[in-house]
Structures are given as structure tokens and as C-alpha cells.
Amino acid sequence: MSRPATLGPGRLVCIDGPAGSGKTTLATAVADLTGAPVIHMDDLFEGWDGLPGITDQLDSILLPLVEGATGSYRRYDWHRGEFAETVTVPPAPLLVIEGVGSGAAAYDDLRTALAWVDAPYESRMRRGIERDGDAFAPHWEAWAEAEAELFAREQTAARADIIVAT
């Protein structure tokens, strides 16, 4: 990658887009090609209403990495409905963060590249329910509304370096 390092000696690639669009699939492909660790935003949210409060979690990961130190975050356990263990994130040549909100404008200066992944609403809903089961269905509309508001406010797609349609 020809862009300069932004996280100490490493680089940051974020893969953002609405739920069910294919972000995790793309992140897995990037990780398979590069060996990069992947952080899933789903592990950072405090449940279905956790989207607005994500900054503290991202700060605890990214700000230490900028200094070449190990970052960390508390993993959210969706089954227990509470935060669980602390996960450490050591410096690496490349870090991939995937998930809704990973492309937050507040971190533009730390990000090497931002990918926006999107798909038609019906496809995304089907994928989400297939992935998460019936537990996802009652929350779909509220989550879709919250992420749409976030994307509009942040202008995430417009700031992306690459657009992926699935």
C-alpha cells in the first residue's frame, strides 16, 4: 500500500456500510490476503442501541496504536447483554475494522482507506436474518433507521475510497 502509515507503523482499512451488505465477507477476504487482524464493530456496540456510543471503544483501540502501543476494547456479549472480556489489539502492519460506523469521520486522519459496501435493502434484510436468525428480525427496522441517520450525518459513502456493490 503506497499511503503512509497512520497507526504508528501500521495502516488502517475500514469497511463500512449497512447491515447485511457484505462487509464481513470483504473483511475476511482482505484478512486472508494480507494476514491482517480484523475487528468487528458488532463486538464493540453495547447492544442494539449501541451505535451512538461507539467513539470510546474506537478511541481505546486506535489512539494507543497511533503511539505504537497496544490498543484494547471490551467485547460485547450479545447473548448475555453485557460487556465481557477485554481484547488487546497489538500494533500490526495493517488493521481492518469492519462494520457499521467504522468509517466515522472523526477518524479520517487515522484511516488509510475506507471501503463502502452496499446492497439492495431486501438482500441485506435476508442476509441479516439468515446470519443472525430470528433474533435480528425485531430489531431490523430500528437498526436500519439508526444506521441511515449515521450514514447521512457522516456522509460515509461520499468519503469512501472504494465502493463495493454486492
Short mmCIF file of N, CA and C in Angstrom, two decimals:
data_model
loop_
_atom_site.label_atom_id
_atom_site.label_comp_id
_atom_site.label_asym_id
_atom_site.label_seq_id
_atom_site.Cartn_x
_atom_site.Cartn_y
_atom_site.Cartn_z
N MET A 1 0.86 -1.17 0.00
CA MET A 1 0.00 0.00 0.00
C MET A 1 0.91 1.23 0.00
N SER A 2 0.64 2.16 -0.87
CA SER A 2 1.53 3.31 -1.03
C SER A 2 1.21 4.48 -0.09
N ARG A 3 0.11 4.46 0.61
CA ARG A 3 -0.21 5.53 1.54
C ARG A 3 0.62 5.38 2.81
N PRO A 4 0.94 6.49 3.47
CA PRO A 4 1.77 6.42 4.67
C PRO A 4 1.05 5.74 5.84
N ALA A 5 1.85 5.19 6.75
CA ALA A 5 1.31 4.58 7.96
C ALA A 5 0.60 5.66 8.79
N THR A 6 -0.47 5.27 9.45
CA THR A 6 -1.26 6.20 10.26
C THR A 6 -1.42 5.72 11.70
N LEU A 7 -1.18 4.45 11.94
CA LEU A 7 -1.30 3.88 13.28
C LEU A 7 0.08 3.43 13.73
N GLY A 8 0.90 4.37 14.15
CA GLY A 8 2.29 4.03 14.45
C GLY A 8 2.90 3.51 13.17
N PRO A 9 3.41 2.27 13.19
CA PRO A 9 3.99 1.71 11.98
C PRO A 9 2.96 1.07 11.04
N GLY A 10 1.70 1.08 11.42
CA GLY A 10 0.67 0.37 10.66
C GLY A 10 -0.31 1.26 9.92
N ARG A 11 -1.19 0.58 9.19
CA ARG A 11 -2.22 1.25 8.42
C ARG A 11 -3.59 0.72 8.84
N LEU A 12 -4.61 1.53 8.58
CA LEU A 12 -5.98 1.18 8.97
C LEU A 12 -6.88 1.19 7.74
N VAL A 13 -7.56 0.08 7.53
CA VAL A 13 -8.58 -0.01 6.50
C VAL A 13 -9.91 -0.25 7.20
N CYS A 14 -10.90 0.59 6.87
CA CYS A 14 -12.24 0.44 7.44
C CYS A 14 -13.21 0.05 6.34
N ILE A 15 -14.09 -0.87 6.68
CA ILE A 15 -15.10 -1.37 5.74
C ILE A 15 -16.46 -1.11 6.37
N ASP A 16 -17.17 -0.13 5.81
CA ASP A 16 -18.43 0.34 6.39
C ASP A 16 -19.56 0.12 5.39
N GLY A 17 -20.76 0.22 5.86
CA GLY A 17 -21.95 0.07 5.04
C GLY A 17 -23.07 -0.49 5.89
N PRO A 18 -24.26 -0.54 5.35
CA PRO A 18 -25.41 -1.01 6.13
C PRO A 18 -25.34 -2.50 6.45
N ALA A 19 -26.07 -2.88 7.50
CA ALA A 19 -26.12 -4.27 7.94
C ALA A 19 -26.53 -5.19 6.80
N GLY A 20 -25.85 -6.31 6.69
CA GLY A 20 -26.18 -7.32 5.69
C GLY A 20 -25.65 -7.02 4.30
N SER A 21 -24.80 -6.02 4.15
CA SER A 21 -24.34 -5.64 2.82
C SER A 21 -23.15 -6.47 2.32
N GLY A 22 -22.42 -7.13 3.22
CA GLY A 22 -21.28 -7.93 2.81
C GLY A 22 -19.95 -7.45 3.37
N LYS A 23 -19.99 -6.61 4.38
CA LYS A 23 -18.77 -6.06 4.98
C LYS A 23 -17.87 -7.14 5.55
N THR A 24 -18.45 -8.06 6.29
CA THR A 24 -17.66 -9.12 6.92
C THR A 24 -17.01 -10.01 5.87
N THR A 25 -17.72 -10.30 4.80
CA THR A 25 -17.17 -11.11 3.71
C THR A 25 -15.96 -10.42 3.10
N LEU A 26 -16.07 -9.11 2.85
CA LEU A 26 -14.94 -8.37 2.30
C LEU A 26 -13.78 -8.33 3.28
N ALA A 27 -14.07 -8.07 4.55
CA ALA A 27 -13.01 -8.02 5.57
C ALA A 27 -12.28 -9.35 5.68
N THR A 28 -13.01 -10.44 5.60
CA THR A 28 -12.40 -11.77 5.64
C THR A 28 -11.48 -11.98 4.45
N ALA A 29 -11.91 -11.53 3.29
CA ALA A 29 -11.07 -11.66 2.09
C ALA A 29 -9.79 -10.84 2.22
N VAL A 30 -9.89 -9.63 2.74
CA VAL A 30 -8.71 -8.79 2.95
C VAL A 30 -7.78 -9.46 3.95
N ALA A 31 -8.33 -9.97 5.04
CA ALA A 31 -7.52 -10.64 6.06
C ALA A 31 -6.84 -11.89 5.49
N ASP A 32 -7.57 -12.65 4.69
CA ASP A 32 -6.99 -13.86 4.08
C ASP A 32 -5.82 -13.51 3.16
N LEU A 33 -5.93 -12.40 2.44
CA LEU A 33 -4.87 -11.98 1.52
C LEU A 33 -3.66 -11.37 2.22
N THR A 34 -3.91 -10.70 3.34
CA THR A 34 -2.85 -9.91 3.97
C THR A 34 -2.38 -10.43 5.32
N GLY A 35 -3.19 -11.26 5.96
CA GLY A 35 -2.88 -11.70 7.32
C GLY A 35 -3.26 -10.67 8.38
N ALA A 36 -3.94 -9.61 7.97
CA ALA A 36 -4.31 -8.54 8.90
C ALA A 36 -5.35 -9.02 9.91
N PRO A 37 -5.24 -8.55 11.16
CA PRO A 37 -6.31 -8.81 12.12
C PRO A 37 -7.54 -7.99 11.75
N VAL A 38 -8.71 -8.52 12.10
CA VAL A 38 -9.98 -7.85 11.81
C VAL A 38 -10.72 -7.62 13.13
N ILE A 39 -11.17 -6.39 13.31
CA ILE A 39 -12.05 -6.07 14.43
C ILE A 39 -13.44 -5.87 13.86
N HIS A 40 -14.41 -6.52 14.49
CA HIS A 40 -15.80 -6.43 14.05
C HIS A 40 -16.53 -5.43 14.95
N MET A 41 -17.12 -4.42 14.34
CA MET A 41 -17.86 -3.41 15.10
C MET A 41 -18.95 -4.05 15.95
N ASP A 42 -19.51 -5.18 15.52
CA ASP A 42 -20.53 -5.85 16.31
C ASP A 42 -20.02 -6.21 17.70
N ASP A 43 -18.72 -6.39 17.83
CA ASP A 43 -18.13 -6.70 19.15
C ASP A 43 -17.99 -5.45 20.01
N LEU A 44 -18.16 -4.27 19.42
CA LEU A 44 -17.96 -3.02 20.14
C LEU A 44 -19.26 -2.36 20.60
N PHE A 45 -20.36 -2.61 19.88
CA PHE A 45 -21.64 -1.97 20.22
C PHE A 45 -22.17 -2.49 21.54
N GLU A 46 -22.78 -1.60 22.31
CA GLU A 46 -23.46 -2.02 23.53
C GLU A 46 -24.91 -2.36 23.17
N GLY A 47 -25.07 -3.49 22.50
CA GLY A 47 -26.40 -3.96 22.11
C GLY A 47 -26.97 -3.18 20.93
N TRP A 48 -28.28 -3.36 20.75
CA TRP A 48 -28.98 -2.79 19.60
C TRP A 48 -29.02 -1.27 19.61
N ASP A 49 -28.82 -0.67 20.76
CA ASP A 49 -28.84 0.79 20.86
C ASP A 49 -27.44 1.37 20.99
N GLY A 50 -26.41 0.57 20.71
CA GLY A 50 -25.04 0.98 20.96
C GLY A 50 -24.35 1.79 19.89
N LEU A 51 -24.99 2.01 18.78
CA LEU A 51 -24.35 2.73 17.68
C LEU A 51 -23.88 4.14 18.06
N PRO A 52 -24.68 4.94 18.76
CA PRO A 52 -24.22 6.29 19.07
C PRO A 52 -23.02 6.36 20.02
N GLY A 53 -22.79 5.35 20.84
CA GLY A 53 -21.74 5.42 21.84
C GLY A 53 -20.45 4.72 21.47
N ILE A 54 -20.16 4.59 20.20
CA ILE A 54 -19.03 3.78 19.76
C ILE A 54 -17.68 4.48 19.87
N THR A 55 -17.67 5.78 20.01
CA THR A 55 -16.42 6.55 19.99
C THR A 55 -15.44 6.11 21.07
N ASP A 56 -15.91 5.88 22.29
CA ASP A 56 -15.00 5.48 23.37
C ASP A 56 -14.29 4.17 23.04
N GLN A 57 -15.03 3.23 22.48
CA GLN A 57 -14.43 1.94 22.12
C GLN A 57 -13.37 2.13 21.03
N LEU A 58 -13.70 2.90 20.00
CA LEU A 58 -12.73 3.12 18.92
C LEU A 58 -11.52 3.89 19.43
N ASP A 59 -11.73 4.87 20.29
CA ASP A 59 -10.61 5.61 20.87
C ASP A 59 -9.65 4.67 21.60
N SER A 60 -10.19 3.73 22.37
CA SER A 60 -9.34 2.83 23.16
C SER A 60 -8.55 1.86 22.29
N ILE A 61 -9.01 1.66 21.07
CA ILE A 61 -8.27 0.82 20.12
C ILE A 61 -7.24 1.66 19.37
N LEU A 62 -7.71 2.74 18.75
CA LEU A 62 -6.90 3.47 17.78
C LEU A 62 -5.88 4.42 18.38
N LEU A 63 -6.25 5.15 19.41
CA LEU A 63 -5.32 6.16 19.94
C LEU A 63 -4.02 5.56 20.47
N PRO A 64 -4.05 4.45 21.21
CA PRO A 64 -2.77 3.84 21.60
C PRO A 64 -1.96 3.35 20.39
N LEU A 65 -2.64 2.81 19.37
CA LEU A 65 -1.93 2.32 18.18
C LEU A 65 -1.18 3.44 17.47
N VAL A 66 -1.75 4.64 17.48
CA VAL A 66 -1.08 5.79 16.87
C VAL A 66 0.30 5.99 17.50
N GLU A 67 0.38 5.73 18.80
CA GLU A 67 1.63 5.90 19.54
C GLU A 67 2.51 4.64 19.49
N GLY A 68 2.06 3.62 18.75
CA GLY A 68 2.82 2.38 18.67
C GLY A 68 2.58 1.44 19.85
N ALA A 69 1.59 1.76 20.68
CA ALA A 69 1.25 0.94 21.84
C ALA A 69 0.08 0.02 21.52
N THR A 70 -0.18 -0.91 22.40
CA THR A 70 -1.29 -1.84 22.24
C THR A 70 -2.61 -1.16 22.59
N GLY A 71 -3.60 -1.31 21.71
CA GLY A 71 -4.95 -0.82 21.98
C GLY A 71 -5.77 -1.93 22.62
N SER A 72 -7.00 -1.61 22.98
CA SER A 72 -7.87 -2.62 23.57
C SER A 72 -9.33 -2.18 23.45
N TYR A 73 -10.22 -3.13 23.66
CA TYR A 73 -11.65 -2.83 23.73
C TYR A 73 -12.33 -3.90 24.56
N ARG A 74 -13.52 -3.56 25.06
CA ARG A 74 -14.34 -4.53 25.77
C ARG A 74 -15.28 -5.15 24.75
N ARG A 75 -15.25 -6.49 24.62
CA ARG A 75 -16.12 -7.19 23.69
C ARG A 75 -17.52 -7.29 24.29
N TYR A 76 -18.51 -6.95 23.47
CA TYR A 76 -19.89 -7.04 23.92
C TYR A 76 -20.41 -8.45 23.66
N ASP A 77 -20.99 -9.05 24.69
CA ASP A 77 -21.58 -10.38 24.59
C ASP A 77 -23.08 -10.21 24.36
N TRP A 78 -23.50 -10.45 23.13
CA TRP A 78 -24.90 -10.22 22.74
C TRP A 78 -25.85 -11.19 23.45
N HIS A 79 -25.39 -12.38 23.77
CA HIS A 79 -26.26 -13.36 24.44
C HIS A 79 -26.50 -12.99 25.90
N ARG A 80 -25.45 -12.48 26.58
CA ARG A 80 -25.58 -12.08 27.98
C ARG A 80 -26.10 -10.66 28.13
N GLY A 81 -25.97 -9.85 27.05
CA GLY A 81 -26.44 -8.47 27.11
C GLY A 81 -25.54 -7.57 27.94
N GLU A 82 -24.23 -7.85 27.91
CA GLU A 82 -23.29 -7.04 28.68
C GLU A 82 -21.89 -7.18 28.09
N PHE A 83 -21.03 -6.23 28.49
CA PHE A 83 -19.65 -6.33 28.05
C PHE A 83 -18.97 -7.49 28.75
N ALA A 84 -18.07 -8.14 28.03
CA ALA A 84 -17.36 -9.30 28.56
C ALA A 84 -15.88 -8.95 28.71
N GLU A 85 -15.02 -9.78 28.18
CA GLU A 85 -13.58 -9.63 28.36
C GLU A 85 -13.01 -8.44 27.59
N THR A 86 -11.82 -8.03 28.01
CA THR A 86 -11.07 -7.02 27.30
C THR A 86 -10.20 -7.72 26.26
N VAL A 87 -10.25 -7.22 25.04
CA VAL A 87 -9.47 -7.77 23.94
C VAL A 87 -8.35 -6.79 23.63
N THR A 88 -7.11 -7.29 23.55
CA THR A 88 -5.99 -6.42 23.22
C THR A 88 -5.77 -6.43 21.71
N VAL A 89 -5.28 -5.28 21.22
CA VAL A 89 -5.02 -5.10 19.79
C VAL A 89 -3.59 -4.58 19.66
N PRO A 90 -2.63 -5.49 19.43
CA PRO A 90 -1.25 -5.04 19.30
C PRO A 90 -1.01 -4.33 17.97
N PRO A 91 0.01 -3.50 17.91
CA PRO A 91 0.34 -2.86 16.63
C PRO A 91 0.57 -3.92 15.55
N ALA A 92 0.16 -3.60 14.34
CA ALA A 92 0.30 -4.52 13.21
C ALA A 92 0.52 -3.69 11.95
N PRO A 93 1.10 -4.29 10.92
CA PRO A 93 1.28 -3.55 9.67
C PRO A 93 -0.03 -3.07 9.05
N LEU A 94 -1.10 -3.85 9.27
CA LEU A 94 -2.41 -3.50 8.75
C LEU A 94 -3.47 -3.95 9.74
N LEU A 95 -4.43 -3.09 10.02
CA LEU A 95 -5.58 -3.42 10.85
C LEU A 95 -6.83 -3.15 10.03
N VAL A 96 -7.76 -4.10 10.04
CA VAL A 96 -9.03 -3.93 9.36
C VAL A 96 -10.13 -3.83 10.42
N ILE A 97 -10.93 -2.78 10.32
CA ILE A 97 -12.12 -2.67 11.16
C ILE A 97 -13.31 -2.68 10.23
N GLU A 98 -14.22 -3.61 10.48
CA GLU A 98 -15.40 -3.71 9.63
C GLU A 98 -16.65 -3.57 10.45
N GLY A 99 -17.62 -2.90 9.86
CA GLY A 99 -18.92 -2.81 10.50
C GLY A 99 -19.48 -1.40 10.42
N VAL A 100 -20.75 -1.31 10.76
CA VAL A 100 -21.46 -0.04 10.73
C VAL A 100 -20.77 0.95 11.66
N GLY A 101 -20.42 2.10 11.13
CA GLY A 101 -19.79 3.14 11.92
C GLY A 101 -18.28 3.14 11.90
N SER A 102 -17.67 2.12 11.29
CA SER A 102 -16.20 2.06 11.26
C SER A 102 -15.61 3.19 10.44
N GLY A 103 -16.39 3.76 9.54
CA GLY A 103 -15.91 4.85 8.70
C GLY A 103 -16.19 6.23 9.27
N ALA A 104 -16.35 6.34 10.58
CA ALA A 104 -16.66 7.62 11.22
C ALA A 104 -15.65 8.69 10.82
N ALA A 105 -16.16 9.86 10.46
CA ALA A 105 -15.31 10.97 10.01
C ALA A 105 -14.30 11.39 11.07
N ALA A 106 -14.60 11.18 12.33
CA ALA A 106 -13.68 11.57 13.40
C ALA A 106 -12.33 10.88 13.28
N TYR A 107 -12.27 9.79 12.55
CA TYR A 107 -11.03 9.02 12.42
C TYR A 107 -10.43 9.11 11.02
N ASP A 108 -10.87 10.06 10.22
CA ASP A 108 -10.35 10.19 8.85
C ASP A 108 -8.84 10.32 8.81
N ASP A 109 -8.25 11.04 9.76
CA ASP A 109 -6.80 11.23 9.73
C ASP A 109 -6.04 9.97 10.13
N LEU A 110 -6.71 8.99 10.72
CA LEU A 110 -6.06 7.73 11.12
C LEU A 110 -6.26 6.63 10.10
N ARG A 111 -7.18 6.84 9.18
CA ARG A 111 -7.57 5.79 8.24
C ARG A 111 -6.75 5.89 6.97
N THR A 112 -6.27 4.75 6.52
CA THR A 112 -5.54 4.68 5.25
C THR A 112 -6.52 4.57 4.09
N ALA A 113 -7.57 3.77 4.26
CA ALA A 113 -8.57 3.60 3.20
C ALA A 113 -9.92 3.25 3.83
N LEU A 114 -10.97 3.70 3.15
CA LEU A 114 -12.34 3.43 3.57
C LEU A 114 -13.09 2.80 2.40
N ALA A 115 -13.63 1.61 2.65
CA ALA A 115 -14.48 0.94 1.66
C ALA A 115 -15.93 1.05 2.12
N TRP A 116 -16.80 1.37 1.18
CA TRP A 116 -18.24 1.41 1.42
C TRP A 116 -18.84 0.22 0.69
N VAL A 117 -19.55 -0.63 1.44
CA VAL A 117 -20.18 -1.83 0.87
C VAL A 117 -21.69 -1.66 0.98
N ASP A 118 -22.40 -1.92 -0.11
CA ASP A 118 -23.85 -1.74 -0.09
C ASP A 118 -24.52 -2.81 -0.94
N ALA A 119 -25.80 -3.01 -0.67
CA ALA A 119 -26.62 -3.97 -1.40
C ALA A 119 -28.07 -3.52 -1.27
N PRO A 120 -28.94 -4.01 -2.13
CA PRO A 120 -30.36 -3.66 -2.00
C PRO A 120 -30.93 -4.05 -0.63
N TYR A 121 -31.87 -3.25 -0.16
CA TYR A 121 -32.46 -3.45 1.18
C TYR A 121 -32.95 -4.88 1.37
N GLU A 122 -33.68 -5.42 0.42
CA GLU A 122 -34.25 -6.76 0.56
C GLU A 122 -33.15 -7.81 0.72
N SER A 123 -32.08 -7.68 -0.04
CA SER A 123 -30.95 -8.61 0.06
C SER A 123 -30.28 -8.51 1.43
N ARG A 124 -30.12 -7.27 1.89
CA ARG A 124 -29.48 -7.06 3.18
C ARG A 124 -30.32 -7.66 4.31
N MET A 125 -31.64 -7.45 4.25
CA MET A 125 -32.52 -7.99 5.28
C MET A 125 -32.45 -9.52 5.29
N ARG A 126 -32.52 -10.12 4.11
CA ARG A 126 -32.46 -11.58 4.01
C ARG A 126 -31.15 -12.10 4.59
N ARG A 127 -30.04 -11.49 4.22
CA ARG A 127 -28.72 -11.91 4.72
C ARG A 127 -28.64 -11.75 6.24
N GLY A 128 -29.13 -10.64 6.74
CA GLY A 128 -29.09 -10.40 8.18
C GLY A 128 -29.86 -11.44 8.96
N ILE A 129 -31.03 -11.76 8.50
CA ILE A 129 -31.86 -12.74 9.20
C ILE A 129 -31.26 -14.14 9.05
N GLU A 130 -30.71 -14.46 7.86
CA GLU A 130 -30.04 -15.75 7.69
C GLU A 130 -28.84 -15.86 8.63
N ARG A 131 -28.10 -14.78 8.78
CA ARG A 131 -26.91 -14.78 9.62
C ARG A 131 -27.25 -14.82 11.10
N ASP A 132 -28.17 -13.96 11.53
CA ASP A 132 -28.44 -13.79 12.95
C ASP A 132 -29.68 -14.53 13.44
N GLY A 133 -30.43 -15.11 12.53
CA GLY A 133 -31.64 -15.81 12.93
C GLY A 133 -32.77 -14.86 13.25
N ASP A 134 -33.80 -15.39 13.82
CA ASP A 134 -34.99 -14.60 14.12
C ASP A 134 -34.74 -13.52 15.17
N ALA A 135 -33.64 -13.64 15.92
CA ALA A 135 -33.32 -12.62 16.93
C ALA A 135 -33.10 -11.26 16.29
N PHE A 136 -32.68 -11.24 15.04
CA PHE A 136 -32.38 -9.99 14.34
C PHE A 136 -33.66 -9.30 13.85
N ALA A 137 -34.65 -10.08 13.46
CA ALA A 137 -35.85 -9.54 12.82
C ALA A 137 -36.54 -8.42 13.59
N PRO A 138 -36.78 -8.54 14.90
CA PRO A 138 -37.50 -7.47 15.60
C PRO A 138 -36.71 -6.16 15.68
N HIS A 139 -35.41 -6.22 15.51
CA HIS A 139 -34.56 -5.05 15.66
C HIS A 139 -34.19 -4.41 14.31
N TRP A 140 -34.52 -5.08 13.22
CA TRP A 140 -34.05 -4.65 11.90
C TRP A 140 -34.43 -3.21 11.58
N GLU A 141 -35.68 -2.85 11.72
CA GLU A 141 -36.15 -1.52 11.33
C GLU A 141 -35.48 -0.41 12.14
N ALA A 142 -35.41 -0.58 13.46
CA ALA A 142 -34.80 0.45 14.30
C ALA A 142 -33.31 0.58 13.98
N TRP A 143 -32.64 -0.55 13.78
CA TRP A 143 -31.22 -0.50 13.45
C TRP A 143 -31.01 0.17 12.09
N ALA A 144 -31.83 -0.20 11.11
CA ALA A 144 -31.71 0.38 9.77
C ALA A 144 -31.91 1.89 9.82
N GLU A 145 -32.84 2.35 10.65
CA GLU A 145 -33.07 3.79 10.82
C GLU A 145 -31.85 4.47 11.44
N ALA A 146 -31.30 3.86 12.49
CA ALA A 146 -30.15 4.44 13.18
C ALA A 146 -28.93 4.49 12.27
N GLU A 147 -28.70 3.43 11.50
CA GLU A 147 -27.52 3.44 10.62
C GLU A 147 -27.72 4.42 9.47
N ALA A 148 -28.94 4.54 8.95
CA ALA A 148 -29.21 5.51 7.87
C ALA A 148 -28.95 6.94 8.36
N GLU A 149 -29.37 7.25 9.59
CA GLU A 149 -29.11 8.57 10.16
C GLU A 149 -27.61 8.81 10.31
N LEU A 150 -26.90 7.80 10.78
CA LEU A 150 -25.44 7.91 10.94
C LEU A 150 -24.77 8.15 9.59
N PHE A 151 -25.13 7.35 8.60
CA PHE A 151 -24.50 7.47 7.28
C PHE A 151 -24.80 8.83 6.64
N ALA A 152 -26.01 9.35 6.84
CA ALA A 152 -26.36 10.66 6.29
C ALA A 152 -25.56 11.77 6.98
N ARG A 153 -25.47 11.68 8.29
CA ARG A 153 -24.73 12.69 9.06
C ARG A 153 -23.24 12.65 8.73
N GLU A 154 -22.69 11.45 8.64
CA GLU A 154 -21.25 11.27 8.42
C GLU A 154 -20.86 11.36 6.94
N GLN A 155 -21.84 11.25 6.04
CA GLN A 155 -21.55 11.22 4.60
C GLN A 155 -20.52 10.13 4.28
N THR A 156 -20.74 8.97 4.88
CA THR A 156 -19.77 7.88 4.80
C THR A 156 -19.51 7.43 3.37
N ALA A 157 -20.55 7.17 2.61
CA ALA A 157 -20.37 6.69 1.23
C ALA A 157 -19.62 7.71 0.39
N ALA A 158 -19.91 8.98 0.58
CA ALA A 158 -19.26 10.05 -0.20
C ALA A 158 -17.76 10.17 0.14
N ARG A 159 -17.37 9.77 1.35
CA ARG A 159 -15.97 9.85 1.75
C ARG A 159 -15.18 8.59 1.43
N ALA A 160 -15.85 7.56 0.94
CA ALA A 160 -15.19 6.26 0.71
C ALA A 160 -14.18 6.35 -0.44
N ASP A 161 -13.12 5.57 -0.28
CA ASP A 161 -12.10 5.44 -1.33
C ASP A 161 -12.52 4.44 -2.39
N ILE A 162 -13.36 3.50 -1.98
CA ILE A 162 -13.85 2.47 -2.90
C ILE A 162 -15.29 2.12 -2.53
N ILE A 163 -16.10 1.89 -3.56
CA ILE A 163 -17.50 1.48 -3.38
C ILE A 163 -17.63 0.05 -3.88
N VAL A 164 -18.23 -0.81 -3.06
CA VAL A 164 -18.43 -2.20 -3.43
C VAL A 164 -19.94 -2.47 -3.39
N ALA A 165 -20.50 -2.88 -4.51
CA ALA A 165 -21.91 -3.25 -4.56
C ALA A 165 -22.00 -4.77 -4.59
N THR A 166 -22.79 -5.32 -3.67
CA THR A 166 -22.91 -6.79 -3.61
C THR A 166 -24.29 -7.24 -3.99
#
